[in-house]
PDB file of C-alpha atoms in Angstrom:
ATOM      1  CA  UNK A   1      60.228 -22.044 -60.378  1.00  0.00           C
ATOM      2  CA  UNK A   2      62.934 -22.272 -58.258  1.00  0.00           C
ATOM      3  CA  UNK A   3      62.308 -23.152 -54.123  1.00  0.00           C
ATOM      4  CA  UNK A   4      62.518 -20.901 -51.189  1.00  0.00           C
ATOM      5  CA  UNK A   5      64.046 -21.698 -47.390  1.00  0.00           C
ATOM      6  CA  UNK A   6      62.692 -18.895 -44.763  1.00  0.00           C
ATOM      7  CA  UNK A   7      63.013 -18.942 -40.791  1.00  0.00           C
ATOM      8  CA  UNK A   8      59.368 -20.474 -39.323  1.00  0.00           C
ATOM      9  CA  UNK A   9      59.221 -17.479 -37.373  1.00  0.00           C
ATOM     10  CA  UNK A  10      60.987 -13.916 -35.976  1.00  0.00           C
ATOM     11  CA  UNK A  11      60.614 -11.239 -33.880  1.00  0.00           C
ATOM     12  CA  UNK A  12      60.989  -7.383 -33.762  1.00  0.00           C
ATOM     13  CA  UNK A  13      60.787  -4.828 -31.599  1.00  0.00           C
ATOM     14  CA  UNK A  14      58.351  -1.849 -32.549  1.00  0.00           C
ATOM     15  CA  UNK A  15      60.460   0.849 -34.495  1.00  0.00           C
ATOM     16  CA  UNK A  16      63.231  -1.090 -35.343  1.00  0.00           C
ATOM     17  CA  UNK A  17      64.218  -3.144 -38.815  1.00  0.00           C
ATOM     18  CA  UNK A  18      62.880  -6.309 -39.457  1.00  0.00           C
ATOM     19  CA  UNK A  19      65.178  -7.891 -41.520  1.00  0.00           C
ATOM     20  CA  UNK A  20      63.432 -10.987 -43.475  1.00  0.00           C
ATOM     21  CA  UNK A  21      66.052 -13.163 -45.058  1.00  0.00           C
ATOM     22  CA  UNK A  22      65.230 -15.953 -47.714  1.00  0.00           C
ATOM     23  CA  UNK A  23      67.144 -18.326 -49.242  1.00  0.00           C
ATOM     24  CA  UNK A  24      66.860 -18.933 -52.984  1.00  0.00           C
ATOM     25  CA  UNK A  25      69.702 -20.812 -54.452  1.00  0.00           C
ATOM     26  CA  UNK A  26      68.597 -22.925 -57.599  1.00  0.00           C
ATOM     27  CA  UNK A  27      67.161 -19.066 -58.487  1.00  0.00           C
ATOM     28  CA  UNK A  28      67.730 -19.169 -62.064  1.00  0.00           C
ATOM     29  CA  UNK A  29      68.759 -15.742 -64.432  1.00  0.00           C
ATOM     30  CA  UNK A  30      65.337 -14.746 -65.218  1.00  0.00           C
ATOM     31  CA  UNK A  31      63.254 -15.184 -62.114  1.00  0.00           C
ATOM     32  CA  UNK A  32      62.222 -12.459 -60.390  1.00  0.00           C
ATOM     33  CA  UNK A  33      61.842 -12.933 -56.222  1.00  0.00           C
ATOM     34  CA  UNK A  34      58.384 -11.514 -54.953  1.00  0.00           C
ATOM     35  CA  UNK A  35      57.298 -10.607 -51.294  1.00  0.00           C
ATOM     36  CA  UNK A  36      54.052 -10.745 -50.096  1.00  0.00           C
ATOM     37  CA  UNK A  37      52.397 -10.928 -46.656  1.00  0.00           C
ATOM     38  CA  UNK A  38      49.121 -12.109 -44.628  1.00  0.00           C
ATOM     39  CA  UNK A  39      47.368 -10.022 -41.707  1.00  0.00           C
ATOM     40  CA  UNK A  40      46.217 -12.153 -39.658  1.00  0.00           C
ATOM     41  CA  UNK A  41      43.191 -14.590 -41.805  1.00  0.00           C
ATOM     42  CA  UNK A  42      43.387 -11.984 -44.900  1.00  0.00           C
ATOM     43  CA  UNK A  43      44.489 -12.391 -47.982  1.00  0.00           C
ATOM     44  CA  UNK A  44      47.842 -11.971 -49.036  1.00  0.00           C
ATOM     45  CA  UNK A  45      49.457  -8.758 -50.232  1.00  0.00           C
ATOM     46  CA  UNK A  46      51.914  -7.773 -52.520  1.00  0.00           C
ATOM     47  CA  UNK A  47      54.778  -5.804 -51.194  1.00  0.00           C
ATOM     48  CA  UNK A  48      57.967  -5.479 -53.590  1.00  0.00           C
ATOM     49  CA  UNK A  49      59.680  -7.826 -56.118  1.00  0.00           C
ATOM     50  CA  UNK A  50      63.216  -7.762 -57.943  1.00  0.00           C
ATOM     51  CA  UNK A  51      65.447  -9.107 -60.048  1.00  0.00           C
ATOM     52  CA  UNK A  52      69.001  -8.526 -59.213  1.00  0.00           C
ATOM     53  CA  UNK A  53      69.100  -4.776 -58.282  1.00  0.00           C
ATOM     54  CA  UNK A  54      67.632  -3.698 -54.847  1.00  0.00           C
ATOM     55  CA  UNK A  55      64.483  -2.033 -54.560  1.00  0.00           C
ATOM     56  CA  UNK A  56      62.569   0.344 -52.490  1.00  0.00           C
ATOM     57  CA  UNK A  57      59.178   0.748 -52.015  1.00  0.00           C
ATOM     58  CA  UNK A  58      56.846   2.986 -49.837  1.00  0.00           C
ATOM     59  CA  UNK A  59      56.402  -0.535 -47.972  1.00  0.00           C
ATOM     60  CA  UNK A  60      59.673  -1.993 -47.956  1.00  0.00           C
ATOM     61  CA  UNK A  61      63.388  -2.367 -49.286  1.00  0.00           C
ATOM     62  CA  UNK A  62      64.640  -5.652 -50.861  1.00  0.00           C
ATOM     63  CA  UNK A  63      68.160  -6.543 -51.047  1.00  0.00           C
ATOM     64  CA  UNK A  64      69.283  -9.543 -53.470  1.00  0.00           C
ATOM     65  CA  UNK A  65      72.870 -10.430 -53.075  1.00  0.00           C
ATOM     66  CA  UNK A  66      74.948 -10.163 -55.824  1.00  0.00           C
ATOM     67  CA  UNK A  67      74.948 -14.347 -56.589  1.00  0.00           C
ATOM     68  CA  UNK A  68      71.274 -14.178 -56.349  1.00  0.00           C
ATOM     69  CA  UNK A  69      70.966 -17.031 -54.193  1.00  0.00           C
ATOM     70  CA  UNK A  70      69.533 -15.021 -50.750  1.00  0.00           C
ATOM     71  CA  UNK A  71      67.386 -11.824 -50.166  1.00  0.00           C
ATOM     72  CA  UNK A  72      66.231  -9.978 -47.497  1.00  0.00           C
ATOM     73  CA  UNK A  73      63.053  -7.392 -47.327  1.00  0.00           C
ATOM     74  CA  UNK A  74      63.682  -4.438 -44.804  1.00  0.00           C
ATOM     75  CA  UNK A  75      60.794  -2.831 -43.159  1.00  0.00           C
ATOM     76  CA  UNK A  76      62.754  -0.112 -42.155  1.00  0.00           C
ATOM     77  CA  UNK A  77      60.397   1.001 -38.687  1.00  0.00           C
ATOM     78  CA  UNK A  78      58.502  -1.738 -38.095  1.00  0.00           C
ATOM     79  CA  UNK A  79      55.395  -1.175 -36.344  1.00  0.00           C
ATOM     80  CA  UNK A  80      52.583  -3.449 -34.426  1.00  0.00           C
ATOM     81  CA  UNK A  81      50.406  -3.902 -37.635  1.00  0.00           C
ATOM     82  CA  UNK A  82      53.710  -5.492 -39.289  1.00  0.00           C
ATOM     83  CA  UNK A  83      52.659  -8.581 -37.315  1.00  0.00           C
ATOM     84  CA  UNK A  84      52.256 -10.702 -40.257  1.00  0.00           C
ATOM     85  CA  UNK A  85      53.740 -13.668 -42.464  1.00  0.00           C
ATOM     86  CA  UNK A  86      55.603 -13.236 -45.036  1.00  0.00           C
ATOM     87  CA  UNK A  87      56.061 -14.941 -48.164  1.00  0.00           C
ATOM     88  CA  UNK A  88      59.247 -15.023 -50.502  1.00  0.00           C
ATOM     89  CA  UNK A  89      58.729 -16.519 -53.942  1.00  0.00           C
ATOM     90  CA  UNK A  90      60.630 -17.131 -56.362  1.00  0.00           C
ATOM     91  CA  UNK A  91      58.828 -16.810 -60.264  1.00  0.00           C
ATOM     92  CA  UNK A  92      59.812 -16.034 -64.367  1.00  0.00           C
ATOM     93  CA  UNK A  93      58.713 -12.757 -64.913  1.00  0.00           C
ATOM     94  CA  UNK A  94      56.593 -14.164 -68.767  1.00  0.00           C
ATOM     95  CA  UNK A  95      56.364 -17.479 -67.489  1.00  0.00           C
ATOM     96  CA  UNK A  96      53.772 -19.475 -65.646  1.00  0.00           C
ATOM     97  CA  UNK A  97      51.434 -16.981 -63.977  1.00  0.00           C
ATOM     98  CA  UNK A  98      50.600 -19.369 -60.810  1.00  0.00           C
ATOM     99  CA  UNK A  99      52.747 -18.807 -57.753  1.00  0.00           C
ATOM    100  CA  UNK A 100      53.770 -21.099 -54.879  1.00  0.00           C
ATOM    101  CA  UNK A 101      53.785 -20.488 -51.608  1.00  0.00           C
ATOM    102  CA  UNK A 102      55.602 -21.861 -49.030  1.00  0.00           C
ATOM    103  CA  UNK A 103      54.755 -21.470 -45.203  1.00  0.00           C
ATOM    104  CA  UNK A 104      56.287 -18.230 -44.878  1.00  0.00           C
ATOM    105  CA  UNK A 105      57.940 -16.796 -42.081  1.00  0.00           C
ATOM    106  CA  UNK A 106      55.713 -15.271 -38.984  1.00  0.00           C
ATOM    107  CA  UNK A 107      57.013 -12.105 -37.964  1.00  0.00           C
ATOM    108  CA  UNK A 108      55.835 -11.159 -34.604  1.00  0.00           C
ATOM    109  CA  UNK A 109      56.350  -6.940 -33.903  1.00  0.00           C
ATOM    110  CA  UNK A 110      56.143  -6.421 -30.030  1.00  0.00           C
ATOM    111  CA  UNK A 111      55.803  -2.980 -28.046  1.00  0.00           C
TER     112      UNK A 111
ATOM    113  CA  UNK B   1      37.224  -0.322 -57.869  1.00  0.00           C
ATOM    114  CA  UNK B   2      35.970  -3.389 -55.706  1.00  0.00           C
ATOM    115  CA  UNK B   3      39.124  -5.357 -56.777  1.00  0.00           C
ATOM    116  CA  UNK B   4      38.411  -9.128 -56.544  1.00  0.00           C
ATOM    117  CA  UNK B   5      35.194 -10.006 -54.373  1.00  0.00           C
ATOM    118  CA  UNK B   6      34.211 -13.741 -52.756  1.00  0.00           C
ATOM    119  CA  UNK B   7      31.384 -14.967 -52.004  1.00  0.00           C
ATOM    120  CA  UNK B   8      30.106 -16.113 -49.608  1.00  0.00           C
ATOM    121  CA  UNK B   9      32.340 -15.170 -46.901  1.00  0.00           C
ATOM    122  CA  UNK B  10      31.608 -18.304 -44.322  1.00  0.00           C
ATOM    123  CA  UNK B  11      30.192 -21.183 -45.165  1.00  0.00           C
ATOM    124  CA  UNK B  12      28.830 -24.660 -43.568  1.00  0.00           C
ATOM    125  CA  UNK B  13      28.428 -27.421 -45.564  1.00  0.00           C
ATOM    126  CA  UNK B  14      27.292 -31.481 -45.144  1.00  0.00           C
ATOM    127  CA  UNK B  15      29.981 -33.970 -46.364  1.00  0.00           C
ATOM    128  CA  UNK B  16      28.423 -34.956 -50.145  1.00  0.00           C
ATOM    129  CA  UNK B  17      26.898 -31.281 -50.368  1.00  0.00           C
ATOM    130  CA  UNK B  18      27.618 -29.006 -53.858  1.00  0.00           C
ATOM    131  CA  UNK B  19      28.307 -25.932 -53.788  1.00  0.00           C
ATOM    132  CA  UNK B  20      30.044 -22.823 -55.753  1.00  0.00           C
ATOM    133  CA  UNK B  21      32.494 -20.199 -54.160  1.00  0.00           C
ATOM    134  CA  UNK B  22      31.829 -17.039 -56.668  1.00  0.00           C
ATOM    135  CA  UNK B  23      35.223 -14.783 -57.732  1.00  0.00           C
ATOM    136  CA  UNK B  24      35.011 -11.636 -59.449  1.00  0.00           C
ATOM    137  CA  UNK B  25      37.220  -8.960 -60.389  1.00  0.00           C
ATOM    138  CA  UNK B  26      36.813  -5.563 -61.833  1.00  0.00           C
ATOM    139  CA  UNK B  27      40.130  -5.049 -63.196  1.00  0.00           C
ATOM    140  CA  UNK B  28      40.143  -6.820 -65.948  1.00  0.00           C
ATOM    141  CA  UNK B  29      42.524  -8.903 -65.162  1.00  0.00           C
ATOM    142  CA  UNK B  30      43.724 -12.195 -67.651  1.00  0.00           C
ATOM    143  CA  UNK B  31      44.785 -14.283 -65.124  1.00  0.00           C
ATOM    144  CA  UNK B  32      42.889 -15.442 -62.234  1.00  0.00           C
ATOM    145  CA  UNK B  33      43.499 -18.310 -59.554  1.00  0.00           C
ATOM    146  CA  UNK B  34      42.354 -19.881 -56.257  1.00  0.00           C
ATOM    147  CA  UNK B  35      44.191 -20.641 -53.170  1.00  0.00           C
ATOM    148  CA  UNK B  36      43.125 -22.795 -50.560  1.00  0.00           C
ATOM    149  CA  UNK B  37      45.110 -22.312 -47.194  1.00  0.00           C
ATOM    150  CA  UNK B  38      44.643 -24.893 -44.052  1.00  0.00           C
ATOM    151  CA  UNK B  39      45.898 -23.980 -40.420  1.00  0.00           C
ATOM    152  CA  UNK B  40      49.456 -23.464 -40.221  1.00  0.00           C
ATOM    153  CA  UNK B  41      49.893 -24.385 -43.677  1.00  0.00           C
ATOM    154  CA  UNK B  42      50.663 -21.809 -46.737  1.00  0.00           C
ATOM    155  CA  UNK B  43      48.622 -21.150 -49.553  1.00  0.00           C
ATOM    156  CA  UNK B  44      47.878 -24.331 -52.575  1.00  0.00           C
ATOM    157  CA  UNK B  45      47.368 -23.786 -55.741  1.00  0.00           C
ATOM    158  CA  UNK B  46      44.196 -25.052 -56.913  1.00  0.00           C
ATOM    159  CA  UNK B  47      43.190 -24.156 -60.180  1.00  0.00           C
ATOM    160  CA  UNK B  48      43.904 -20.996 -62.316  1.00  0.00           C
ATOM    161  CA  UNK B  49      42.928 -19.399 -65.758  1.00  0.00           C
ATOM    162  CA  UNK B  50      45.282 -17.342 -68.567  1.00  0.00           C
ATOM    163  CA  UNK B  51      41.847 -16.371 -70.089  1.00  0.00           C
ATOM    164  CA  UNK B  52      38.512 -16.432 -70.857  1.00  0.00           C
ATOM    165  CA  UNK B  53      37.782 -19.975 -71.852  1.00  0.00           C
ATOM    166  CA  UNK B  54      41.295 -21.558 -70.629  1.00  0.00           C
ATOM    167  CA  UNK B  55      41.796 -23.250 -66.971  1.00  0.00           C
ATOM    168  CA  UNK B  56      44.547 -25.409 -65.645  1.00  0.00           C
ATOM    169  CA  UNK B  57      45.161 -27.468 -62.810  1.00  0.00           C
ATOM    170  CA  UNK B  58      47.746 -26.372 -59.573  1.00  0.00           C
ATOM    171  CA  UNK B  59      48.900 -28.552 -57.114  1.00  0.00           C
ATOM    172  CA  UNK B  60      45.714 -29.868 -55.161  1.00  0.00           C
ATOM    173  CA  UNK B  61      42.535 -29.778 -57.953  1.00  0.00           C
ATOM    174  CA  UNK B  62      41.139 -33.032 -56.884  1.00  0.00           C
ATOM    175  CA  UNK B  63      37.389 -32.239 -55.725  1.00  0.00           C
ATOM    176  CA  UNK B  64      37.188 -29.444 -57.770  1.00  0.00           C
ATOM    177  CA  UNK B  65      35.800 -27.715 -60.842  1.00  0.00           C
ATOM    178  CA  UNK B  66      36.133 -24.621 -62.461  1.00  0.00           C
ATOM    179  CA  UNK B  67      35.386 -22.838 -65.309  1.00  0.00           C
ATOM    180  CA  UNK B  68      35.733 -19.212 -67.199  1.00  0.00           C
ATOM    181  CA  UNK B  69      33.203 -18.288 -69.002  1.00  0.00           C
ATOM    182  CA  UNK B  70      34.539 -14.404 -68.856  1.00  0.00           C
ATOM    183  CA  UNK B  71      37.208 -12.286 -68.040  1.00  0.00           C
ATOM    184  CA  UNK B  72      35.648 -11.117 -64.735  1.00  0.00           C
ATOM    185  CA  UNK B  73      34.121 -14.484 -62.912  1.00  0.00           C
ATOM    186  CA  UNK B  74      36.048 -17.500 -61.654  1.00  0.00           C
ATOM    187  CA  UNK B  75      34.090 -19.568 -59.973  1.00  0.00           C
ATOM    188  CA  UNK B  76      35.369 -22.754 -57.989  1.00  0.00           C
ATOM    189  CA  UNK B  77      32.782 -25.677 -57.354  1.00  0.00           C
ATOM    190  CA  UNK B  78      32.667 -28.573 -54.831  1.00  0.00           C
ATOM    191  CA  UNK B  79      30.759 -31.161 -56.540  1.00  0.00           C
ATOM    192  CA  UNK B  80      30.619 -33.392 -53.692  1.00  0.00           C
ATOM    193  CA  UNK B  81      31.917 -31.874 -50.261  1.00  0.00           C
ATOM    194  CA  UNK B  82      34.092 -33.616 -48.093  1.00  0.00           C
ATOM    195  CA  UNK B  83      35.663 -32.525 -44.807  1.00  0.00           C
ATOM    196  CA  UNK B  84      39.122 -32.540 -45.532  1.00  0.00           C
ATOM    197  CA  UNK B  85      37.876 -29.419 -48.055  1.00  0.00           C
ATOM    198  CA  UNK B  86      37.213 -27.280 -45.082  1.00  0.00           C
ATOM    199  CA  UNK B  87      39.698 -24.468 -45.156  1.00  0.00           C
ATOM    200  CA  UNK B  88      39.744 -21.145 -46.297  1.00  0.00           C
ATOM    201  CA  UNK B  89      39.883 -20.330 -49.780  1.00  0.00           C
ATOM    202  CA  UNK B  90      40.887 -17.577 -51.652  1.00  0.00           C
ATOM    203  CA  UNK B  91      40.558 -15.885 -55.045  1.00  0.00           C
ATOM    204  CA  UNK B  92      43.399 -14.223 -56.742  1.00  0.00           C
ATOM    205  CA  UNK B  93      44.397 -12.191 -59.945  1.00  0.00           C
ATOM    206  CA  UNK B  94      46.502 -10.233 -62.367  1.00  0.00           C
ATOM    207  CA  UNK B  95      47.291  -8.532 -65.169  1.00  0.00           C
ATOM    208  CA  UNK B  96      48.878 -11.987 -66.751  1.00  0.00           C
ATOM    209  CA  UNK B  97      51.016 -13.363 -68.669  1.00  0.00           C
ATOM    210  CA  UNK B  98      54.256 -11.103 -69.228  1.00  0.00           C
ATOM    211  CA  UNK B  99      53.232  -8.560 -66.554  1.00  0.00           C
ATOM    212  CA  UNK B 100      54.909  -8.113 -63.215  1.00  0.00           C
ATOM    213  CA  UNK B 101      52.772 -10.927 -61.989  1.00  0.00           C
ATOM    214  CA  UNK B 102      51.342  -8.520 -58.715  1.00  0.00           C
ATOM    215  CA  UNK B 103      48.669 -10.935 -57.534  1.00  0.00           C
ATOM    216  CA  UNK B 104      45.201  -9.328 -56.151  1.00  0.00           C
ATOM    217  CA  UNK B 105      43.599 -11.052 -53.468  1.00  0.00           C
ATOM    218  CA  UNK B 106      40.577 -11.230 -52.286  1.00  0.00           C
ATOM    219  CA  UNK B 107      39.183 -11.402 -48.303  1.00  0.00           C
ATOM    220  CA  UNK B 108      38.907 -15.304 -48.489  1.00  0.00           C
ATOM    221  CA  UNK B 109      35.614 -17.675 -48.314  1.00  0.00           C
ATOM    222  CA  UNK B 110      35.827 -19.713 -45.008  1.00  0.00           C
ATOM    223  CA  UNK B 111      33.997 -23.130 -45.580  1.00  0.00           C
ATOM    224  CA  UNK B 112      33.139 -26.062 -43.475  1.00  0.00           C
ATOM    225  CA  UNK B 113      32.047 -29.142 -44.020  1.00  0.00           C
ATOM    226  CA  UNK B 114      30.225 -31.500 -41.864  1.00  0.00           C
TER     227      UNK B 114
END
């Protein structure tokens, strides 16, 4: 599975959009880019995934450029209980089920 | 649904003790995995299973078994603990192989050793 490159850390202001960028760019044609965060000490959670189309969740938005090699998730108003790091991975959608994950970036919401 | 349950949630342990951290999921889920994440770090691979009866090793197995015995239970054991296994660890599933890959956590197993 191809690597990821994400900022250590970023911060938002309550009720804005946190924009989440990731860098992907051995991605090959079939592998899918998942997000997923960590409150705090819990365990991760899913939040969208795509291939080469953006996508929209009730969670987020996730827009993959049209070469594939960067993404960004949108939460579109984020809010205090955002705080969180988040995960982009890289994986073949029928391939090896274990996932890597990198360090993430820390997103920090303030009021 | 419970989704996937750990236990125990914290645990201390003495450097050369055994012990098992229990997984189990409800969803009947193929594939199952556990994590172990250290301060500041992401989350390792340790071990996962495609199946009943079929385990594999991730990036950092060393120290530790595991088996599957059913679809449901995962269990990881320390067969000799050491300190530089304290962490937290965590269980994970999903539907498997071909599926969207969606992995279920569970709330983690914080261990120490001694």
């Amino acid at each position: 599975d191809a690597k990821t490159t994400q900022p250590t850390s970023m911060d938002c202001a309550e009720g804005r959009a946190a924009n989440l960028p990731c860098n992907h760019s051995t991605i090959s044609g079939n592998e899918y880019v998942y997000w997923y965060r960590q409150i705090h000490s819990q365990g991760p959670q899913y939040i969208i995934h795509g291939l080469k189309n953006n996508e929209t969740n009730e969670m987020a938005s996730l827009i993959i450029t049209e070469d594939r090699k960067s993404s960004t998730l949108i939460l579109p108003h984020a809010t205090l209980r955002d705080t969180a790091v988040y995960y982009c991975i890289v994986r073949t959608q029928g391939g090896s089920e274990k996932l890597v994950f990198g360090k993430g970036t820390k997103l920090t919401v303030n009021p | 649904n419970a989704g996937v349950t750990q236990t125990p949630k914290f645990q201390v342990l003495k450097t050369g003790q055994s012990m098992t951290l229990q997984c189990a999921q409800d969803m009947n889920h193929e594939y199952m995995s556990w994590y172990r994440q250290d301060p500041g770090m992401g989350l390792r691979l340790i071990h996962y299973s495609v199946g009943a009866g079929i385990t594999d090793q991730g990036e950092v197995p060393n120290g530790y078994n595991v088996s599957r015995s059913t679809t449901e239970d995962f269990p990881l054991r320390l067969l000799s603990a050491a300190p530089s296994q304290t962490s937290v660890y965590f269980c994970a599933s999903s539907r498997g192989h071909g599926n969207t890959g969606e992995l279920f956590f569970g709330e983690g197993s914080r261990l120490t050793v001694l």
